[in-house]
């Protein structure tokens, strides 16, 4: 309808990106993110789990990035968000056997209220 979405992303091992939602072709909402693999594990071992976590149903949680918690085998994904859709910041992490191997900082909100 009146909304469209654009995601710009650069990098791999370390990455940065921005998402913008447009309403009637005008920027309405946005988010920036910067993440990185902080372990000795290969990216192809870490990032498939991240993509899987981000594709999970978030239930009642504001679906800005992923669910609050997701676990599969030895991997755990967590998202700690503060604020609401208008103004938020947060950190997502992946643990492998209890050790932090990935982190991403996010922040964003409404561009025009």
mmCIF file of N, CA, C and O in Angstrom:
data_model
loop_
_atom_site.group_PDB
_atom_site.id
_atom_site.type_symbol
_atom_site.label_atom_id
_atom_site.label_comp_id
_atom_site.label_asym_id
_atom_site.label_seq_id
_atom_site.Cartn_x
_atom_site.Cartn_y
_atom_site.Cartn_z
ATOM 1 N N UNK A 1 0.815 -1.190 0.000
ATOM 2 C CA UNK A 1 0.000 0.000 0.000
ATOM 3 C C UNK A 1 0.856 1.249 0.000
ATOM 4 O O UNK A 1 1.631 1.491 -0.918
ATOM 5 N N UNK A 2 0.766 1.995 1.077
ATOM 6 C CA UNK A 2 1.475 3.272 1.190
ATOM 7 C C UNK A 2 2.917 3.123 1.663
ATOM 8 O O UNK A 2 3.658 4.096 1.690
ATOM 9 N N UNK A 3 3.311 1.892 2.062
ATOM 10 C CA UNK A 3 4.625 1.688 2.665
ATOM 11 C C UNK A 3 5.547 0.899 1.743
ATOM 12 O O UNK A 3 5.115 0.030 1.008
ATOM 13 N N UNK A 4 6.856 1.214 1.830
ATOM 14 C CA UNK A 4 7.889 0.421 1.168
ATOM 15 C C UNK A 4 9.098 0.351 2.103
ATOM 16 O O UNK A 4 9.220 1.127 3.043
ATOM 17 N N UNK A 5 9.988 -0.603 1.826
ATOM 18 C CA UNK A 5 11.102 -0.898 2.719
ATOM 19 C C UNK A 5 12.376 -1.026 1.910
ATOM 20 O O UNK A 5 12.382 -1.607 0.823
ATOM 21 N N UNK A 6 13.486 -0.507 2.464
ATOM 22 C CA UNK A 6 14.788 -0.611 1.808
ATOM 23 C C UNK A 6 15.847 -0.935 2.859
ATOM 24 O O UNK A 6 15.911 -0.293 3.908
ATOM 25 N N UNK A 7 16.687 -1.932 2.578
ATOM 26 C CA UNK A 7 17.780 -2.334 3.464
ATOM 27 C C UNK A 7 19.081 -2.228 2.689
ATOM 28 O O UNK A 7 19.224 -2.824 1.620
ATOM 29 N N UNK A 8 20.026 -1.445 3.203
ATOM 30 C CA UNK A 8 21.354 -1.315 2.614
ATOM 31 C C UNK A 8 22.349 -1.941 3.588
ATOM 32 O O UNK A 8 22.311 -1.664 4.779
ATOM 33 N N UNK A 9 23.245 -2.773 3.071
ATOM 34 C CA UNK A 9 24.091 -3.608 3.905
ATOM 35 C C UNK A 9 25.471 -3.715 3.259
ATOM 36 O O UNK A 9 25.570 -3.918 2.053
ATOM 37 N N UNK A 10 26.535 -3.574 4.064
ATOM 38 C CA UNK A 10 27.903 -3.693 3.560
ATOM 39 C C UNK A 10 28.716 -4.566 4.507
ATOM 40 O O UNK A 10 28.590 -4.444 5.723
ATOM 41 N N UNK A 11 29.579 -5.412 3.946
ATOM 42 C CA UNK A 11 30.501 -6.207 4.743
ATOM 43 C C UNK A 11 30.102 -7.661 4.840
ATOM 44 O O UNK A 11 29.151 -8.112 4.212
ATOM 45 N N UNK A 12 30.870 -8.401 5.640
ATOM 46 C CA UNK A 12 30.569 -9.807 5.886
ATOM 47 C C UNK A 12 31.001 -10.173 7.310
ATOM 48 O O UNK A 12 30.165 -10.255 8.188
ATOM 49 N N UNK A 13 32.291 -10.363 7.563
ATOM 50 C CA UNK A 13 32.756 -10.703 8.907
ATOM 51 C C UNK A 13 32.318 -9.626 9.897
ATOM 52 O O UNK A 13 31.774 -9.906 10.954
ATOM 53 N N UNK A 14 32.561 -8.391 9.548
ATOM 54 C CA UNK A 14 32.018 -7.210 10.220
ATOM 55 C C UNK A 14 31.102 -6.552 9.195
ATOM 56 O O UNK A 14 31.438 -6.486 8.019
ATOM 57 N N UNK A 15 29.950 -6.077 9.632
ATOM 58 C CA UNK A 15 29.017 -5.487 8.672
ATOM 59 C C UNK A 15 28.293 -4.296 9.279
ATOM 60 O O UNK A 15 28.250 -4.132 10.499
ATOM 61 N N UNK A 16 27.773 -3.471 8.401
ATOM 62 C CA UNK A 16 27.006 -2.302 8.806
ATOM 63 C C UNK A 16 25.842 -2.153 7.846
ATOM 64 O O UNK A 16 25.944 -2.539 6.669
ATOM 65 N N UNK A 17 24.758 -1.628 8.347
ATOM 66 C CA UNK A 17 23.607 -1.475 7.474
ATOM 67 C C UNK A 17 22.607 -0.469 8.012
ATOM 68 O O UNK A 17 22.714 0.009 9.139
ATOM 69 N N UNK A 18 21.649 -0.179 7.157
ATOM 70 C CA UNK A 18 20.558 0.724 7.517
ATOM 71 C C UNK A 18 19.289 0.235 6.840
ATOM 72 O O UNK A 18 19.322 -0.201 5.690
ATOM 73 N N UNK A 19 18.203 0.303 7.567
ATOM 74 C CA UNK A 19 16.895 -0.029 7.032
ATOM 75 C C UNK A 19 16.036 1.227 7.108
ATOM 76 O O UNK A 19 16.090 1.953 8.097
ATOM 77 N N UNK A 20 15.264 1.467 6.062
ATOM 78 C CA UNK A 20 14.360 2.616 6.052
ATOM 79 C C UNK A 20 13.002 2.154 5.558
ATOM 80 O O UNK A 20 12.907 1.424 4.571
ATOM 81 N N UNK A 21 11.975 2.570 6.265
ATOM 82 C CA UNK A 21 10.598 2.356 5.833
ATOM 83 C C UNK A 21 10.085 3.703 5.320
ATOM 84 O O UNK A 21 10.237 4.729 5.983
ATOM 85 N N UNK A 22 9.516 3.660 4.125
ATOM 86 C CA UNK A 22 8.953 4.859 3.510
ATOM 87 C C UNK A 22 7.433 4.791 3.580
ATOM 88 O O UNK A 22 6.833 3.732 3.409
ATOM 89 N N UNK A 23 6.816 5.930 3.838
ATOM 90 C CA UNK A 23 5.363 6.060 3.782
ATOM 91 C C UNK A 23 5.059 7.118 2.736
ATOM 92 O O UNK A 23 5.540 8.252 2.838
ATOM 93 N N UNK A 24 4.315 6.734 1.727
ATOM 94 C CA UNK A 24 4.017 7.639 0.605
ATOM 95 C C UNK A 24 5.304 8.217 0.018
ATOM 96 O O UNK A 24 5.416 9.410 -0.228
ATOM 97 N N UNK A 25 6.317 7.365 -0.131
ATOM 98 C CA UNK A 25 7.618 7.697 -0.723
ATOM 99 C C UNK A 25 8.449 8.676 0.103
ATOM 100 O O UNK A 25 9.427 9.216 -0.394
ATOM 101 N N UNK A 26 8.089 8.895 1.358
ATOM 102 C CA UNK A 26 8.861 9.757 2.259
ATOM 103 C C UNK A 26 9.431 8.899 3.391
ATOM 104 O O UNK A 26 8.725 8.047 3.933
ATOM 105 N N UNK A 27 10.717 9.101 3.780
ATOM 106 C CA UNK A 27 11.291 8.335 4.892
ATOM 107 C C UNK A 27 10.443 8.521 6.155
ATOM 108 O O UNK A 27 10.117 9.647 6.538
ATOM 109 N N UNK A 28 10.080 7.395 6.788
ATOM 110 C CA UNK A 28 9.174 7.421 7.927
ATOM 111 C C UNK A 28 9.827 6.841 9.185
ATOM 112 O O UNK A 28 9.651 7.337 10.279
ATOM 113 N N UNK A 29 10.575 5.746 9.013
ATOM 114 C CA UNK A 29 11.195 5.039 10.131
ATOM 115 C C UNK A 29 12.534 4.476 9.661
ATOM 116 O O UNK A 29 12.690 4.120 8.496
ATOM 117 N N UNK A 30 13.508 4.403 10.572
ATOM 118 C CA UNK A 30 14.797 3.844 10.185
ATOM 119 C C UNK A 30 15.514 3.169 11.329
ATOM 120 O O UNK A 30 15.204 3.385 12.508
ATOM 121 N N UNK A 31 16.484 2.315 10.963
ATOM 122 C CA UNK A 31 17.316 1.619 11.929
ATOM 123 C C UNK A 31 18.715 1.448 11.339
ATOM 124 O O UNK A 31 18.863 1.156 10.158
ATOM 125 N N UNK A 32 19.721 1.653 12.188
ATOM 126 C CA UNK A 32 21.107 1.358 11.829
ATOM 127 C C UNK A 32 21.566 0.165 12.645
ATOM 128 O O UNK A 32 21.125 -0.034 13.766
ATOM 129 N N UNK A 33 22.477 -0.615 12.072
ATOM 130 C CA UNK A 33 23.030 -1.753 12.795
ATOM 131 C C UNK A 33 24.487 -1.963 12.411
ATOM 132 O O UNK A 33 24.906 -1.675 11.292
ATOM 133 N N UNK A 34 25.288 -2.424 13.390
ATOM 134 C CA UNK A 34 26.684 -2.770 13.170
ATOM 135 C C UNK A 34 26.956 -4.058 13.932
ATOM 136 O O UNK A 34 26.783 -4.107 15.158
ATOM 137 N N UNK A 35 27.348 -5.092 13.229
ATOM 138 C CA UNK A 35 27.584 -6.382 13.862
ATOM 139 C C UNK A 35 28.900 -6.984 13.431
ATOM 140 O O UNK A 35 29.493 -6.578 12.427
ATOM 141 N N UNK A 36 29.345 -7.987 14.222
ATOM 142 C CA UNK A 36 30.594 -8.655 13.869
ATOM 143 C C UNK A 36 30.712 -9.999 14.566
ATOM 144 O O UNK A 36 30.191 -10.210 15.658
ATOM 145 N N UNK A 37 31.397 -10.880 13.885
ATOM 146 C CA UNK A 37 31.785 -12.169 14.423
ATOM 147 C C UNK A 37 33.018 -11.905 15.276
ATOM 148 O O UNK A 37 34.042 -11.460 14.761
ATOM 149 N N UNK A 38 32.936 -12.154 16.578
ATOM 150 C CA UNK A 38 34.058 -11.850 17.480
ATOM 151 C C UNK A 38 34.761 -13.128 17.940
ATOM 152 O O UNK A 38 35.462 -13.126 18.948
ATOM 153 N N UNK A 39 34.599 -14.188 17.177
ATOM 154 C CA UNK A 39 35.162 -15.480 17.569
ATOM 155 C C UNK A 39 36.134 -15.984 16.508
ATOM 156 O O UNK A 39 36.336 -15.354 15.471
ATOM 157 N N UNK A 40 36.677 -17.143 16.771
ATOM 158 C CA UNK A 40 37.523 -17.819 15.793
ATOM 159 C C UNK A 40 36.700 -18.706 14.867
ATOM 160 O O UNK A 40 37.247 -19.315 13.956
ATOM 161 N N UNK A 41 35.396 -18.792 15.118
ATOM 162 C CA UNK A 41 34.526 -19.597 14.257
ATOM 163 C C UNK A 41 34.402 -18.918 12.900
ATOM 164 O O UNK A 41 34.404 -17.699 12.788
ATOM 165 N N UNK A 42 34.295 -19.712 11.877
ATOM 166 C CA UNK A 42 34.142 -19.180 10.529
ATOM 167 C C UNK A 42 32.763 -18.552 10.376
ATOM 168 O O UNK A 42 31.787 -19.007 10.980
ATOM 169 N N UNK A 43 32.691 -17.498 9.564
ATOM 170 C CA UNK A 43 31.425 -16.813 9.320
ATOM 171 C C UNK A 43 30.344 -17.786 8.870
ATOM 172 O O UNK A 43 29.183 -17.659 9.269
ATOM 173 N N UNK A 44 30.726 -18.777 8.052
ATOM 174 C CA UNK A 44 29.733 -19.723 7.541
ATOM 175 C C UNK A 44 29.190 -20.629 8.637
ATOM 176 O O UNK A 44 28.212 -21.332 8.422
ATOM 177 N N UNK A 45 29.789 -20.574 9.832
ATOM 178 C CA UNK A 45 29.257 -21.312 10.979
ATOM 179 C C UNK A 45 28.371 -20.418 11.841
ATOM 180 O O UNK A 45 27.488 -20.914 12.534
ATOM 181 N N UNK A 46 28.595 -19.116 11.830
ATOM 182 C CA UNK A 46 27.876 -18.172 12.693
ATOM 183 C C UNK A 46 26.649 -17.589 11.998
ATOM 184 O O UNK A 46 25.548 -17.586 12.547
ATOM 185 N N UNK A 47 26.822 -17.070 10.785
ATOM 186 C CA UNK A 47 25.763 -16.290 10.143
ATOM 187 C C UNK A 47 24.549 -17.098 9.670
ATOM 188 O O UNK A 47 23.441 -16.551 9.672
ATOM 189 N N UNK A 48 24.679 -18.376 9.315
ATOM 190 C CA UNK A 48 23.448 -19.125 9.027
ATOM 191 C C UNK A 48 22.528 -19.219 10.257
ATOM 192 O O UNK A 48 21.308 -19.117 10.128
ATOM 193 N N UNK A 49 23.122 -19.372 11.445
ATOM 194 C CA UNK A 49 22.298 -19.390 12.653
ATOM 195 C C UNK A 49 21.651 -18.022 12.884
ATOM 196 O O UNK A 49 20.485 -17.939 13.274
ATOM 197 N N UNK A 50 22.386 -16.937 12.642
ATOM 198 C CA UNK A 50 21.812 -15.590 12.788
ATOM 199 C C UNK A 50 20.606 -15.433 11.868
ATOM 200 O O UNK A 50 19.544 -14.971 12.294
ATOM 201 N N UNK A 51 20.750 -15.809 10.604
ATOM 202 C CA UNK A 51 19.626 -15.691 9.660
ATOM 203 C C UNK A 51 18.428 -16.510 10.145
ATOM 204 O O UNK A 51 17.283 -16.063 10.046
ATOM 205 N N UNK A 52 18.697 -17.700 10.672
ATOM 206 C CA UNK A 52 17.621 -18.540 11.195
ATOM 207 C C UNK A 52 16.934 -17.860 12.386
ATOM 208 O O UNK A 52 15.709 -17.835 12.479
ATOM 209 N N UNK A 53 17.718 -17.301 13.292
ATOM 210 C CA UNK A 53 17.146 -16.620 14.464
ATOM 211 C C UNK A 53 16.297 -15.426 14.037
ATOM 212 O O UNK A 53 15.204 -15.202 14.566
ATOM 213 N N UNK A 54 16.782 -14.659 13.070
ATOM 214 C CA UNK A 54 16.056 -13.462 12.633
ATOM 215 C C UNK A 54 14.758 -13.809 11.913
ATOM 216 O O UNK A 54 13.874 -12.958 11.791
ATOM 217 N N UNK A 55 14.622 -15.031 11.443
ATOM 218 C CA UNK A 55 13.407 -15.417 10.717
ATOM 219 C C UNK A 55 12.340 -16.007 11.639
ATOM 220 O O UNK A 55 11.269 -16.393 11.172
ATOM 221 N N UNK A 56 12.607 -16.057 12.943
ATOM 222 C CA UNK A 56 11.654 -16.627 13.891
ATOM 223 C C UNK A 56 10.497 -15.667 14.171
ATOM 224 O O UNK A 56 10.655 -14.446 14.095
ATOM 225 N N UNK A 57 9.360 -16.239 14.539
ATOM 226 C CA UNK A 57 8.200 -15.453 14.946
ATOM 227 C C UNK A 57 8.527 -14.785 16.275
ATOM 228 O O UNK A 57 9.003 -15.425 17.203
ATOM 229 N N UNK A 58 8.280 -13.497 16.366
ATOM 230 C CA UNK A 58 8.610 -12.750 17.575
ATOM 231 C C UNK A 58 7.442 -12.637 18.539
ATOM 232 O O UNK A 58 7.560 -11.993 19.581
ATOM 233 N N UNK A 59 6.300 -13.215 18.210
ATOM 234 C CA UNK A 59 5.150 -13.147 19.101
ATOM 235 C C UNK A 59 4.741 -11.717 19.358
ATOM 236 O O UNK A 59 4.598 -10.924 18.424
ATOM 237 N N UNK A 60 4.636 -11.349 20.621
ATOM 238 C CA UNK A 60 4.211 -9.993 20.994
ATOM 239 C C UNK A 60 5.359 -8.993 20.982
ATOM 240 O O UNK A 60 5.133 -7.799 21.131
ATOM 241 N N UNK A 61 6.579 -9.462 20.852
ATOM 242 C CA UNK A 61 7.728 -8.566 20.857
ATOM 243 C C UNK A 61 7.740 -7.723 19.594
ATOM 244 O O UNK A 61 7.426 -8.204 18.502
ATOM 245 N N UNK A 62 8.109 -6.476 19.734
ATOM 246 C CA UNK A 62 8.270 -5.596 18.591
ATOM 247 C C UNK A 62 9.318 -6.216 17.663
ATOM 248 O O UNK A 62 10.460 -6.423 18.049
ATOM 249 N N UNK A 63 8.928 -6.537 16.451
ATOM 250 C CA UNK A 63 9.814 -7.251 15.531
ATOM 251 C C UNK A 63 10.720 -6.267 14.788
ATOM 252 O O UNK A 63 10.536 -5.992 13.620
ATOM 253 N N UNK A 64 11.702 -5.752 15.499
ATOM 254 C CA UNK A 64 12.677 -4.843 14.902
ATOM 255 C C UNK A 64 13.822 -5.635 14.279
ATOM 256 O O UNK A 64 14.329 -5.292 13.231
ATOM 257 N N UNK A 65 14.191 -6.718 14.912
ATOM 258 C CA UNK A 65 15.333 -7.495 14.435
ATOM 259 C C UNK A 65 15.033 -8.994 14.540
ATOM 260 O O UNK A 65 14.934 -9.670 13.550
ATOM 261 N N UNK A 66 14.894 -9.510 15.737
ATOM 262 C CA UNK A 66 14.619 -10.923 15.956
ATOM 263 C C UNK A 66 13.879 -11.114 17.262
ATOM 264 O O UNK A 66 13.476 -10.147 17.893
ATOM 265 N N UNK A 67 13.723 -12.369 17.709
ATOM 266 C CA UNK A 67 13.043 -12.626 18.979
ATOM 267 C C UNK A 67 13.951 -12.274 20.158
ATOM 268 O O UNK A 67 15.152 -12.080 19.991
ATOM 269 N N UNK A 68 13.383 -12.228 21.358
ATOM 270 C CA UNK A 68 14.193 -11.983 22.550
ATOM 271 C C UNK A 68 15.201 -13.103 22.771
ATOM 272 O O UNK A 68 16.319 -12.864 23.218
ATOM 273 N N UNK A 69 14.791 -14.334 22.448
ATOM 274 C CA UNK A 69 15.651 -15.486 22.686
ATOM 275 C C UNK A 69 15.323 -16.583 21.686
ATOM 276 O O UNK A 69 14.156 -16.837 21.392
ATOM 277 N N UNK A 70 16.360 -17.209 21.174
ATOM 278 C CA UNK A 70 16.195 -18.361 20.290
ATOM 279 C C UNK A 70 17.376 -19.283 20.526
ATOM 280 O O UNK A 70 18.523 -18.817 20.621
ATOM 281 N N UNK A 71 17.121 -20.568 20.641
ATOM 282 C CA UNK A 71 18.197 -21.534 20.880
ATOM 283 C C UNK A 71 18.037 -22.714 19.941
ATOM 284 O O UNK A 71 16.931 -23.185 19.697
ATOM 285 N N UNK A 72 19.171 -23.166 19.428
ATOM 286 C CA UNK A 72 19.211 -24.389 18.625
ATOM 287 C C UNK A 72 20.568 -25.042 18.841
ATOM 288 O O UNK A 72 21.608 -24.393 18.644
ATOM 289 N N UNK A 73 20.535 -26.286 19.257
ATOM 290 C CA UNK A 73 21.760 -27.032 19.544
ATOM 291 C C UNK A 73 22.626 -26.239 20.522
ATOM 292 O O UNK A 73 22.142 -25.837 21.566
ATOM 293 N N UNK A 74 23.860 -25.932 20.182
ATOM 294 C CA UNK A 74 24.775 -25.222 21.083
ATOM 295 C C UNK A 74 24.735 -23.709 20.909
ATOM 296 O O UNK A 74 25.477 -22.991 21.567
ATOM 297 N N UNK A 75 23.885 -23.217 20.006
ATOM 298 C CA UNK A 75 23.794 -21.780 19.723
ATOM 299 C C UNK A 75 22.620 -21.146 20.465
ATOM 300 O O UNK A 75 21.548 -21.737 20.563
ATOM 301 N N UNK A 76 22.824 -19.920 20.961
ATOM 302 C CA UNK A 76 21.769 -19.123 21.581
ATOM 303 C C UNK A 76 21.820 -17.712 21.015
ATOM 304 O O UNK A 76 22.891 -17.121 20.931
ATOM 305 N N UNK A 77 20.658 -17.195 20.642
ATOM 306 C CA UNK A 77 20.517 -15.822 20.162
ATOM 307 C C UNK A 77 19.726 -15.050 21.203
ATOM 308 O O UNK A 77 18.720 -15.548 21.717
ATOM 309 N N UNK A 78 20.178 -13.838 21.531
ATOM 310 C CA UNK A 78 19.428 -12.958 22.425
ATOM 311 C C UNK A 78 19.350 -11.560 21.828
ATOM 312 O O UNK A 78 20.267 -11.119 21.131
ATOM 313 N N UNK A 79 18.247 -10.884 22.105
ATOM 314 C CA UNK A 79 18.058 -9.489 21.702
ATOM 315 C C UNK A 79 17.567 -8.724 22.916
ATOM 316 O O UNK A 79 16.534 -9.040 23.492
ATOM 317 N N UNK A 80 18.323 -7.722 23.322
ATOM 318 C CA UNK A 80 17.960 -6.865 24.447
ATOM 319 C C UNK A 80 17.627 -5.493 23.877
ATOM 320 O O UNK A 80 18.524 -4.782 23.409
ATOM 321 N N UNK A 81 16.344 -5.141 23.887
ATOM 322 C CA UNK A 81 15.873 -3.873 23.325
ATOM 323 C C UNK A 81 15.389 -2.948 24.418
ATOM 324 O O UNK A 81 14.739 -3.388 25.362
ATOM 325 N N UNK A 82 15.663 -1.656 24.236
ATOM 326 C CA UNK A 82 15.138 -0.630 25.125
ATOM 327 C C UNK A 82 14.421 0.397 24.257
ATOM 328 O O UNK A 82 14.892 0.754 23.189
ATOM 329 N N UNK A 83 13.259 0.839 24.725
ATOM 330 C CA UNK A 83 12.492 1.827 23.986
ATOM 331 C C UNK A 83 11.338 1.181 23.253
ATOM 332 O O UNK A 83 10.901 0.078 23.580
ATOM 333 N N UNK A 84 10.867 1.886 22.247
ATOM 334 C CA UNK A 84 9.761 1.381 21.440
ATOM 335 C C UNK A 84 10.013 1.746 19.983
ATOM 336 O O UNK A 84 11.082 2.258 19.645
ATOM 337 N N UNK A 85 9.051 1.496 19.149
ATOM 338 C CA UNK A 85 9.224 1.702 17.714
ATOM 339 C C UNK A 85 9.600 3.146 17.372
ATOM 340 O O UNK A 85 10.286 3.398 16.392
ATOM 341 N N UNK A 86 9.205 4.097 18.204
ATOM 342 C CA UNK A 86 9.507 5.514 17.950
ATOM 343 C C UNK A 86 10.961 5.862 18.211
ATOM 344 O O UNK A 86 11.514 6.765 17.586
ATOM 345 N N UNK A 87 11.599 5.150 19.200
ATOM 346 C CA UNK A 87 12.952 5.479 19.619
ATOM 347 C C UNK A 87 13.504 4.287 20.404
ATOM 348 O O UNK A 87 13.026 4.007 21.501
ATOM 349 N N UNK A 88 14.474 3.590 19.863
ATOM 350 C CA UNK A 88 14.961 2.373 20.498
ATOM 351 C C UNK A 88 16.454 2.191 20.285
ATOM 352 O O UNK A 88 17.065 2.783 19.390
ATOM 353 N N UNK A 89 17.035 1.354 21.128
ATOM 354 C CA UNK A 89 18.412 0.894 20.949
ATOM 355 C C UNK A 89 18.490 -0.501 21.547
ATOM 356 O O UNK A 89 17.655 -0.893 22.366
ATOM 357 N N UNK A 90 19.475 -1.238 21.124
ATOM 358 C CA UNK A 90 19.593 -2.585 21.651
ATOM 359 C C UNK A 90 20.852 -3.290 21.204
ATOM 360 O O UNK A 90 21.635 -2.769 20.406
ATOM 361 N N UNK A 91 21.011 -4.483 21.737
ATOM 362 C CA UNK A 91 22.155 -5.334 21.429
ATOM 363 C C UNK A 91 21.650 -6.740 21.166
ATOM 364 O O UNK A 91 20.821 -7.255 21.914
ATOM 365 N N UNK A 92 22.136 -7.332 20.096
ATOM 366 C CA UNK A 92 21.867 -8.748 19.880
ATOM 367 C C UNK A 92 23.185 -9.492 19.997
ATOM 368 O O UNK A 92 24.244 -8.956 19.666
ATOM 369 N N UNK A 93 23.105 -10.716 20.513
ATOM 370 C CA UNK A 93 24.297 -11.530 20.715
ATOM 371 C C UNK A 93 24.010 -12.965 20.321
ATOM 372 O O UNK A 93 22.861 -13.416 20.378
ATOM 373 N N UNK A 94 25.070 -13.654 19.941
ATOM 374 C CA UNK A 94 25.005 -15.098 19.757
ATOM 375 C C UNK A 94 26.065 -15.706 20.660
ATOM 376 O O UNK A 94 27.225 -15.262 20.675
ATOM 377 N N UNK A 95 25.634 -16.721 21.403
ATOM 378 C CA UNK A 95 26.544 -17.505 22.236
ATOM 379 C C UNK A 95 26.666 -18.895 21.625
ATOM 380 O O UNK A 95 25.692 -19.426 21.082
ATOM 381 N N UNK A 96 27.856 -19.449 21.740
ATOM 382 C CA UNK A 96 28.088 -20.834 21.335
ATOM 383 C C UNK A 96 28.679 -21.546 22.539
ATOM 384 O O UNK A 96 29.747 -21.148 23.032
ATOM 385 N N UNK A 97 27.979 -22.548 23.041
ATOM 386 C CA UNK A 97 28.385 -23.241 24.276
ATOM 387 C C UNK A 97 28.653 -22.241 25.403
ATOM 388 O O UNK A 97 29.621 -22.368 26.149
ATOM 389 N N UNK A 98 27.810 -21.196 25.488
ATOM 390 C CA UNK A 98 27.917 -20.208 26.558
ATOM 391 C C UNK A 98 28.915 -19.093 26.327
ATOM 392 O O UNK A 98 29.007 -18.174 27.135
ATOM 393 N N UNK A 99 29.677 -19.147 25.245
ATOM 394 C CA UNK A 99 30.687 -18.117 24.949
ATOM 395 C C UNK A 99 30.161 -17.183 23.871
ATOM 396 O O UNK A 99 29.673 -17.630 22.830
ATOM 397 N N UNK A 100 30.262 -15.859 24.105
ATOM 398 C CA UNK A 100 29.804 -14.880 23.120
ATOM 399 C C UNK A 100 30.691 -14.931 21.889
ATOM 400 O O UNK A 100 31.911 -14.807 21.989
ATOM 401 N N UNK A 101 30.062 -15.135 20.722
ATOM 402 C CA UNK A 101 30.825 -15.229 19.470
ATOM 403 C C UNK A 101 30.416 -14.165 18.461
ATOM 404 O O UNK A 101 31.067 -14.003 17.431
ATOM 405 N N UNK A 102 29.323 -13.438 18.747
ATOM 406 C CA UNK A 102 28.806 -12.438 17.805
ATOM 407 C C UNK A 102 28.086 -11.365 18.600
ATOM 408 O O UNK A 102 27.434 -11.651 19.609
ATOM 409 N N UNK A 103 28.201 -10.123 18.118
ATOM 410 C CA UNK A 103 27.434 -9.037 18.717
ATOM 411 C C UNK A 103 27.040 -8.035 17.642
ATOM 412 O O UNK A 103 27.746 -7.866 16.643
ATOM 413 N N UNK A 104 25.902 -7.393 17.871
ATOM 414 C CA UNK A 104 25.408 -6.380 16.945
ATOM 415 C C UNK A 104 24.715 -5.289 17.747
ATOM 416 O O UNK A 104 23.902 -5.574 18.630
ATOM 417 N N UNK A 105 25.040 -4.042 17.455
ATOM 418 C CA UNK A 105 24.398 -2.891 18.077
ATOM 419 C C UNK A 105 23.385 -2.334 17.099
ATOM 420 O O UNK A 105 23.672 -2.197 15.902
ATOM 421 N N UNK A 106 22.186 -2.004 17.598
ATOM 422 C CA UNK A 106 21.143 -1.448 16.754
ATOM 423 C C UNK A 106 20.544 -0.224 17.433
ATOM 424 O O UNK A 106 20.555 -0.106 18.646
ATOM 425 N N UNK A 107 20.054 0.693 16.614
ATOM 426 C CA UNK A 107 19.309 1.839 17.145
ATOM 427 C C UNK A 107 18.481 2.441 16.015
ATOM 428 O O UNK A 107 18.804 2.273 14.831
ATOM 429 N N UNK A 108 17.431 3.130 16.387
ATOM 430 C CA UNK A 108 16.596 3.759 15.370
ATOM 431 C C UNK A 108 15.312 4.295 15.937
ATOM 432 O O UNK A 108 15.131 4.414 17.143
ATOM 433 N N UNK A 109 14.402 4.591 15.012
ATOM 434 C CA UNK A 109 13.101 5.115 15.411
ATOM 435 C C UNK A 109 12.446 5.872 14.259
ATOM 436 O O UNK A 109 12.877 5.801 13.115
ATOM 437 N N UNK A 110 11.418 6.610 14.654
ATOM 438 C CA UNK A 110 10.697 7.413 13.664
ATOM 439 C C UNK A 110 11.585 8.535 13.151
ATOM 440 O O UNK A 110 12.331 9.146 13.908
ATOM 441 N N UNK A 111 11.493 8.799 11.867
ATOM 442 C CA UNK A 111 12.276 9.873 11.271
ATOM 443 C C UNK A 111 11.505 11.177 11.376
ATOM 444 O O UNK A 111 12.054 12.219 11.682
ATOM 445 N N UNK A 112 10.220 11.127 11.147
ATOM 446 C CA UNK A 112 9.334 12.278 11.306
ATOM 447 C C UNK A 112 8.119 11.834 12.101
ATOM 448 O O UNK A 112 7.512 10.822 11.765
ATOM 449 N N UNK A 113 7.772 12.565 13.144
ATOM 450 C CA UNK A 113 6.577 12.212 13.926
ATOM 451 C C UNK A 113 5.414 13.059 13.495
ATOM 452 O O UNK A 113 5.542 14.149 13.055
#
